[in-house]
GROMACS .gro file of C-alpha atoms in nm:
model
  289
    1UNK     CA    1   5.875  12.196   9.015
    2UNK     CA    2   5.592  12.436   8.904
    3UNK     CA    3   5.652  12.703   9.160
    4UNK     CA    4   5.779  13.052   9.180
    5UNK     CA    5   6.156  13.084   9.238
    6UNK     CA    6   6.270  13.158   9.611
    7UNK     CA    7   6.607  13.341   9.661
    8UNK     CA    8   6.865  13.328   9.908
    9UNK     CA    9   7.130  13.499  10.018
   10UNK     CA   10   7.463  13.564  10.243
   11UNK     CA   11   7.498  13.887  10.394
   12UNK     CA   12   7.824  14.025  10.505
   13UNK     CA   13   8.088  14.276  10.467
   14UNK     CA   14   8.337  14.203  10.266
   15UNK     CA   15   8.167  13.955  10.099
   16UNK     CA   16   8.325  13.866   9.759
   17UNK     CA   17   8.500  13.626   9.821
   18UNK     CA   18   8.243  13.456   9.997
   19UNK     CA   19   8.187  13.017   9.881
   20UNK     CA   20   7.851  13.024  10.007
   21UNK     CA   21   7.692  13.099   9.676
   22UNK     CA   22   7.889  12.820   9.526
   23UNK     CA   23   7.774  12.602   9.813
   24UNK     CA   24   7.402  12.684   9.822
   25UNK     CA   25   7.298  12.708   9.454
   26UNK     CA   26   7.459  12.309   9.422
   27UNK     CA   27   7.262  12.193   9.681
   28UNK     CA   28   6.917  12.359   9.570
   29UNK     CA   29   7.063  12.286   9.198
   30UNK     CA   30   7.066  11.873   9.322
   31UNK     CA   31   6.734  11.849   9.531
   32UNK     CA   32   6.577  12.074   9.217
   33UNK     CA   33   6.408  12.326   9.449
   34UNK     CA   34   6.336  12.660   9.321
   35UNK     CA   35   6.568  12.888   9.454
   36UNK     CA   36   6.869  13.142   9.376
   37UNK     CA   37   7.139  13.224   9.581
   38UNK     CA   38   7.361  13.571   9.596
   39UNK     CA   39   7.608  13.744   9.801
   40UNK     CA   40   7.476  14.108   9.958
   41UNK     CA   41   7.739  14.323  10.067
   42UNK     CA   42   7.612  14.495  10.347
   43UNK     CA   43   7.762  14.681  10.659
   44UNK     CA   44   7.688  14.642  11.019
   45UNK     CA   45   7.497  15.036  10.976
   46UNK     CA   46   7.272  14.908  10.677
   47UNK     CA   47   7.168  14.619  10.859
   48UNK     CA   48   6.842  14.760  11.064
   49UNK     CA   49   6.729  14.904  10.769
   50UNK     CA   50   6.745  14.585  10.555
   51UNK     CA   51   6.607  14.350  10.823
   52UNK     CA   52   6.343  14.581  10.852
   53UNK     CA   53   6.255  14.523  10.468
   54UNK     CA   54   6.241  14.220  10.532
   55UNK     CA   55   5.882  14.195  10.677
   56UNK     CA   56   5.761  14.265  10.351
   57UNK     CA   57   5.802  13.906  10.204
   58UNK     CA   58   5.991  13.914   9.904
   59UNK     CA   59   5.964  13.539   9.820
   60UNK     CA   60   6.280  13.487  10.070
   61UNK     CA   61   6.378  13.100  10.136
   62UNK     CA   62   6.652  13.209  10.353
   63UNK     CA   63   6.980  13.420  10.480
   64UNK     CA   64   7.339  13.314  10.559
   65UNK     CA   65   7.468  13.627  10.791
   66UNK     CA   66   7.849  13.620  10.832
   67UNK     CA   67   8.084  13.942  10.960
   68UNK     CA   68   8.029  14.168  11.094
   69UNK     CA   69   7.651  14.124  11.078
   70UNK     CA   70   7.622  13.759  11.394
   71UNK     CA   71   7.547  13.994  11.660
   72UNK     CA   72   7.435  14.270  11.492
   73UNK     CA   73   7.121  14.098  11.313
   74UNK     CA   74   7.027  13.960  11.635
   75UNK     CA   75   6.831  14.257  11.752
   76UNK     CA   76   6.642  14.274  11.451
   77UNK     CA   77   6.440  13.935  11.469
   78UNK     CA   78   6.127  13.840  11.580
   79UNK     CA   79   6.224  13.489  11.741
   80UNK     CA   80   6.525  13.351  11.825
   81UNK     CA   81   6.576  12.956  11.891
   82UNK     CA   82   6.781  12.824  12.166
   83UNK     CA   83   7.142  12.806  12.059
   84UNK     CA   84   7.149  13.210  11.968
   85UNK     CA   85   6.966  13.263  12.315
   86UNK     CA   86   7.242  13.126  12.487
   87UNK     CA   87   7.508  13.272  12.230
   88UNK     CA   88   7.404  13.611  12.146
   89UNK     CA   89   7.520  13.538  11.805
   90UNK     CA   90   7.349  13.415  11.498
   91UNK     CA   91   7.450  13.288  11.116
   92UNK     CA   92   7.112  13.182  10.989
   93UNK     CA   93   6.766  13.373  10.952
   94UNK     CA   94   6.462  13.181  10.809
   95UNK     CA   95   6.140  13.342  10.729
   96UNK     CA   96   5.774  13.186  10.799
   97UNK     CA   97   5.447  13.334  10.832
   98UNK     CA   98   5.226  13.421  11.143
   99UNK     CA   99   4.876  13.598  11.016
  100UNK     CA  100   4.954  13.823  10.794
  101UNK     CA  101   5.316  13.923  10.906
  102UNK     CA  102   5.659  13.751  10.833
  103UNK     CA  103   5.853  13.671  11.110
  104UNK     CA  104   6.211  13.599  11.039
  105UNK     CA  105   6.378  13.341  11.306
  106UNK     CA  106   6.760  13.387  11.413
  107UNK     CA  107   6.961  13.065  11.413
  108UNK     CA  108   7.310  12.936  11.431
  109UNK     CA  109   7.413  12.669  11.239
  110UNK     CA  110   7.832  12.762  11.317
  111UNK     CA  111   7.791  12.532  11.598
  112UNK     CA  112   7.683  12.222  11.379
  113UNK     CA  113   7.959  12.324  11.105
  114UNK     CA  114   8.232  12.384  11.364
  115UNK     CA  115   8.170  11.989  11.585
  116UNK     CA  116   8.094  11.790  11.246
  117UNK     CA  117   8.401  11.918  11.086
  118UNK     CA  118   8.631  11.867  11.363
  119UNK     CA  119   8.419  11.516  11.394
  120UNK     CA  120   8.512  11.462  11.029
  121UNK     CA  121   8.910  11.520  11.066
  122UNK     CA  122   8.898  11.253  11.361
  123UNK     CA  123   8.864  11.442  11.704
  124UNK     CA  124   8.690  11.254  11.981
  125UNK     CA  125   8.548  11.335  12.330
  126UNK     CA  126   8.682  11.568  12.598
  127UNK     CA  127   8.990  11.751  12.378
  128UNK     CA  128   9.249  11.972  12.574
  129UNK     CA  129   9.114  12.299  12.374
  130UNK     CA  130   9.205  12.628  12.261
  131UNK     CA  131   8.980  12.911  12.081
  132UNK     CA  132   9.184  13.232  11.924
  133UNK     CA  133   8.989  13.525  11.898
  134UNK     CA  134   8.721  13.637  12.135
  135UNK     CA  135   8.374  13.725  11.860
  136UNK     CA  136   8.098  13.618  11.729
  137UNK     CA  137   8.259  13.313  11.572
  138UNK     CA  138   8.425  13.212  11.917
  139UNK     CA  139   8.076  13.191  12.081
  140UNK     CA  140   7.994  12.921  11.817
  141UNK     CA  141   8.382  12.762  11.868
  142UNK     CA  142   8.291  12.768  12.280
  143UNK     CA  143   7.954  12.572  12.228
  144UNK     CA  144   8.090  12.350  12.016
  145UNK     CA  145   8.358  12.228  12.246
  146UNK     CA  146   8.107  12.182  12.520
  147UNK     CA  147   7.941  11.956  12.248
  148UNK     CA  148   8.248  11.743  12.204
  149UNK     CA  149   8.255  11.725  12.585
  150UNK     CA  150   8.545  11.991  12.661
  151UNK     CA  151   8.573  12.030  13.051
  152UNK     CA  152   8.737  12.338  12.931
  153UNK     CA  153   8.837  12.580  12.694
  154UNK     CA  154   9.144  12.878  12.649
  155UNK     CA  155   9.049  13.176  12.471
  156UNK     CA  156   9.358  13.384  12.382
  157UNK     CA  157   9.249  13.746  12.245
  158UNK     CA  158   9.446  14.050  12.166
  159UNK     CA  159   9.155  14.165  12.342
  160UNK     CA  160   8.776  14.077  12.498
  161UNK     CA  161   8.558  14.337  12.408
  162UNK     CA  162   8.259  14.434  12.638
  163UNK     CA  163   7.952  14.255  12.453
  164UNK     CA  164   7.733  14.437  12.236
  165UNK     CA  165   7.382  14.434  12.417
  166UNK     CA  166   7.166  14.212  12.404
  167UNK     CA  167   7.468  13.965  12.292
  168UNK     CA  168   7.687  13.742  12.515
  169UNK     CA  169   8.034  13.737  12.450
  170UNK     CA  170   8.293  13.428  12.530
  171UNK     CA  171   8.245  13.388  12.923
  172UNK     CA  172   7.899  13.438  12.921
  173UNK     CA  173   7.881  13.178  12.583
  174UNK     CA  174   8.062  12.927  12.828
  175UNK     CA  175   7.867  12.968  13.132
  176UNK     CA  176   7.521  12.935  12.954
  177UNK     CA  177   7.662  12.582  12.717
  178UNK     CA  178   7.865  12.421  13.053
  179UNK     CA  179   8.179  12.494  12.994
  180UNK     CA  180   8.450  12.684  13.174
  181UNK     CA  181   8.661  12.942  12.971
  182UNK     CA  182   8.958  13.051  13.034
  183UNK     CA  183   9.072  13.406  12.892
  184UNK     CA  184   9.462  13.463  12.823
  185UNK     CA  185   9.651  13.722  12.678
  186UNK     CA  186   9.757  13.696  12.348
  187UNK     CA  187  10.153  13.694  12.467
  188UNK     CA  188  10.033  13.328  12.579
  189UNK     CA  189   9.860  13.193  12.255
  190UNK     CA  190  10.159  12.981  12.140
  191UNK     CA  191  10.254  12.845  12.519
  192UNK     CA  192   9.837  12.727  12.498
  193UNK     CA  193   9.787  12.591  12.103
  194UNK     CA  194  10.147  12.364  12.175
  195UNK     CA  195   9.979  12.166  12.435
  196UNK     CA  196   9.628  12.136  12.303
  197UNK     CA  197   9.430  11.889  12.105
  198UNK     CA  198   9.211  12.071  11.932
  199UNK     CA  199   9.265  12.451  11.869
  200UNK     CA  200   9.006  12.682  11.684
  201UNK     CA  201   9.142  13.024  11.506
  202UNK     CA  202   8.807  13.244  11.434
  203UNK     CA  203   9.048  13.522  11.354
  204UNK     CA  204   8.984  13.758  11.046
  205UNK     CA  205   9.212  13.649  10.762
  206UNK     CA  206   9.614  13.690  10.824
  207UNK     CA  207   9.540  13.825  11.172
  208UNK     CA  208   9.670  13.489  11.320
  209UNK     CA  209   9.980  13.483  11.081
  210UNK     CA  210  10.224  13.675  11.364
  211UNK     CA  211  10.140  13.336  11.557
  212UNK     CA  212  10.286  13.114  11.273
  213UNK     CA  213  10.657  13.183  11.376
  214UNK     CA  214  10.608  13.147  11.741
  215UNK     CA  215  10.452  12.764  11.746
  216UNK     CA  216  10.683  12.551  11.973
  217UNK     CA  217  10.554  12.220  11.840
  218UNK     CA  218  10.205  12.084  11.858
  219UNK     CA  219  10.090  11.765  12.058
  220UNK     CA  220  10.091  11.452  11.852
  221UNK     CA  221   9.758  11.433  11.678
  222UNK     CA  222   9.682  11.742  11.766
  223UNK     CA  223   9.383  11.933  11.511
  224UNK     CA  224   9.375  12.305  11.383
  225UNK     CA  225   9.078  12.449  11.272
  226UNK     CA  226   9.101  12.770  11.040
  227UNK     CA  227   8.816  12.906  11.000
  228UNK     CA  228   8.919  13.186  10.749
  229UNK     CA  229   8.988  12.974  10.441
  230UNK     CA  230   9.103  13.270  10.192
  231UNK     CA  231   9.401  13.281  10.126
  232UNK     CA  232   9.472  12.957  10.172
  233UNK     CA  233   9.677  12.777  10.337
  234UNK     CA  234   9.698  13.047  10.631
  235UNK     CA  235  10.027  13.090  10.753
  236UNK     CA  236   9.987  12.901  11.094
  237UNK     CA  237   9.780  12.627  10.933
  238UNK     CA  238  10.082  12.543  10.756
  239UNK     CA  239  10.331  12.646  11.066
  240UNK     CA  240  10.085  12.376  11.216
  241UNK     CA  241  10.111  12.107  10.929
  242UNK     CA  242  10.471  12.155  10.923
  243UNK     CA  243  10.472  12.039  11.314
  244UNK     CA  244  10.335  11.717  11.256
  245UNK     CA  245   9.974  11.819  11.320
  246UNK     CA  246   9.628  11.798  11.123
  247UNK     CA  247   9.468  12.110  10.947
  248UNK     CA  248   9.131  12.177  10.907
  249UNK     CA  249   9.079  12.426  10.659
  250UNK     CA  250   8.769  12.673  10.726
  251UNK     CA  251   8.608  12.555  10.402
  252UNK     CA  252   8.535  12.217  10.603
  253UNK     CA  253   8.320  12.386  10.865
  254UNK     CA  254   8.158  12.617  10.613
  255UNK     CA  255   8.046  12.321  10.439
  256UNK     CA  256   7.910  12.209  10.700
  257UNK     CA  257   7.741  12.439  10.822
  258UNK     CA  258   7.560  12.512  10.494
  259UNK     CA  259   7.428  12.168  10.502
  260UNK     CA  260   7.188  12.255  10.822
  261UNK     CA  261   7.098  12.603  10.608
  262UNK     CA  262   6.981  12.407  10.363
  263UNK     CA  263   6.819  12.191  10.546
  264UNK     CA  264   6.657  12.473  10.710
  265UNK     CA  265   6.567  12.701  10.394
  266UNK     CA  266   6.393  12.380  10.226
  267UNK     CA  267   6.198  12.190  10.484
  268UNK     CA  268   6.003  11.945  10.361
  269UNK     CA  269   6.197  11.954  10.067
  270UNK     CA  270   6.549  11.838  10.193
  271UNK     CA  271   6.616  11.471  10.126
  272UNK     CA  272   6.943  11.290  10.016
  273UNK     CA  273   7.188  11.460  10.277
  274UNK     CA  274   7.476  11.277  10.126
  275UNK     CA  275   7.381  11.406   9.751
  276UNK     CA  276   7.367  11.706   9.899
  277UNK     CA  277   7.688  11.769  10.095
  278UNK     CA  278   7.865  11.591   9.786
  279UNK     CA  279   7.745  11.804   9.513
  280UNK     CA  280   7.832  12.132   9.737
  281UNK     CA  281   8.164  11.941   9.777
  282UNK     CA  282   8.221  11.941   9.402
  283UNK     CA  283   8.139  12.279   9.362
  284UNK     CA  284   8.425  12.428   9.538
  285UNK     CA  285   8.631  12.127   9.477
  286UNK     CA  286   8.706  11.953   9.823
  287UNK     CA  287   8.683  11.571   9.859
  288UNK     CA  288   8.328  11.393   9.875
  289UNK     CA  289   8.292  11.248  10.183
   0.00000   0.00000   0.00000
């Protein structure tokens, strides 16, 4: 292609040991489009200041926003589309032009990683379900349950923060996607994940590994989903394996997820979804699918 090179990037804090760069720069790498991909360590105080340079161009194809920037960047775009109205959170900015302006557009794409990767490991309709942690990431977890067709979902939290405003928080999440959740203490979390189907942990890395030693069996068939994916395996994803039950290691939603980036950072220019989710496979060496 004869163009000038975009770039790309996921912002977040911590963010070495982030696999989106790995996932990205294969997929723009297979559809050849002209674009570079980094990681941009930045804090929740340095965001305002670097959406706000933003609206100067800068030949940007698109961001990936992960912690503890979802609700944080929210407030600092121009549009929002319907999913992060109703979520108060947001993973995904794109940039387009209106006159002479940029206007960057909030998105969430956590949704679409979160349902196609629990589609993927074989859960079906209406699961018995269970979120742990009550942030950004939870939001996401909460709409995609009402997706699958959840009548309901558990959230256990150490705690439920007030939400940041102009965000939404867990209850709020659930009221505005049709589902009813449920807040527990986190003294309960076992009692709930033993008798659920499907149970989401959108806890920080280790923070879930207390939980490990106090699983009392899972259901049969029953389906965690990790979403922290370094180090891996977690402690309770293998407390869970070694139950009998299926694991679903974060890597499989982030995967996913990337996909609908793509597809949003390229446009016209995405084709060949399965080339691209199997070359982004291969680059951080999970099975093609």
């Amino acid at each position: 292609m004869d163009r000038t090179r975009l770039r790309a990037a996921v912002l977040g804090h911590p963010i070495s040991h982030s696999k989106s760069p790995l996932l990205h720069q294969a997929a723009y790498d297979h559809l050849g489009y002209p674009c570079d991909y980094a990681a941009i360590d930045l804090t929740a105080a340095e965001a305002p200041a670097f959406a706000a340079s933003l609206h100067d161009g800068g030949g940007w194809a698109g961001l990936s926003v992960t912690m503890p920037l979802k609700a944080v960047m929210v407030g600092e775009m121009d549009r929002l589309d319907r999913r992060v109205q109703a979520l108060g959170v947001l993973n995904t900015v794109t940039f387009s032009r209106a006159g002479s302006g940029t206007v960057l557009t909030g998105h969430n794409t956590d949704v679409d990683g979160i349902v196609r990767a629990l589609r993927h490991a074989g859960v079906r309709e209406r699961p018995r379900a269970v979120v742990l942690g009550a942030g950004g990431t939870a939001c996401a977890a909460v709409a995609a349950l009402a997706e699958l067709g959840a009548a309901g979902v558990e959230v256990c939290a150490r705690r439920f923060p007030d939400p940041a405003p102009g965000t939404a928080g867990v209850h709020a999440a659930g009221e505005r996607t049709g589902i009813r959740v449920q807040s527990r203490h986190w003294e309960d979390a076992a009692q709930a994940c033993s008798k659920a189907d499907v149970v989401i942990s959108t806890l920080p890395p280790r923070a879930a590994d207390g939980l490990a030693g106090e699983l009392d069996g899972v259901v049969p068939g029953g389906v965690l989903l990790d979403v922290a994916y370094d180090p891996w395996p977690s402690r309770i994803a293998a407390a869970w394996s070694g139950a009998g039950g299926t694991v679903v290691a974060g890597v499989e939603m982030l995967l996913y997820q990337a996909v609908e980036q793509v597809r949003l950072f390229t446009g016209d220019a995405f084709h060949d979804e399965a080339g691209v989710t199997n070359a982004m496979c291969d680059a951080v060496g999970i099975p093609r699918r």
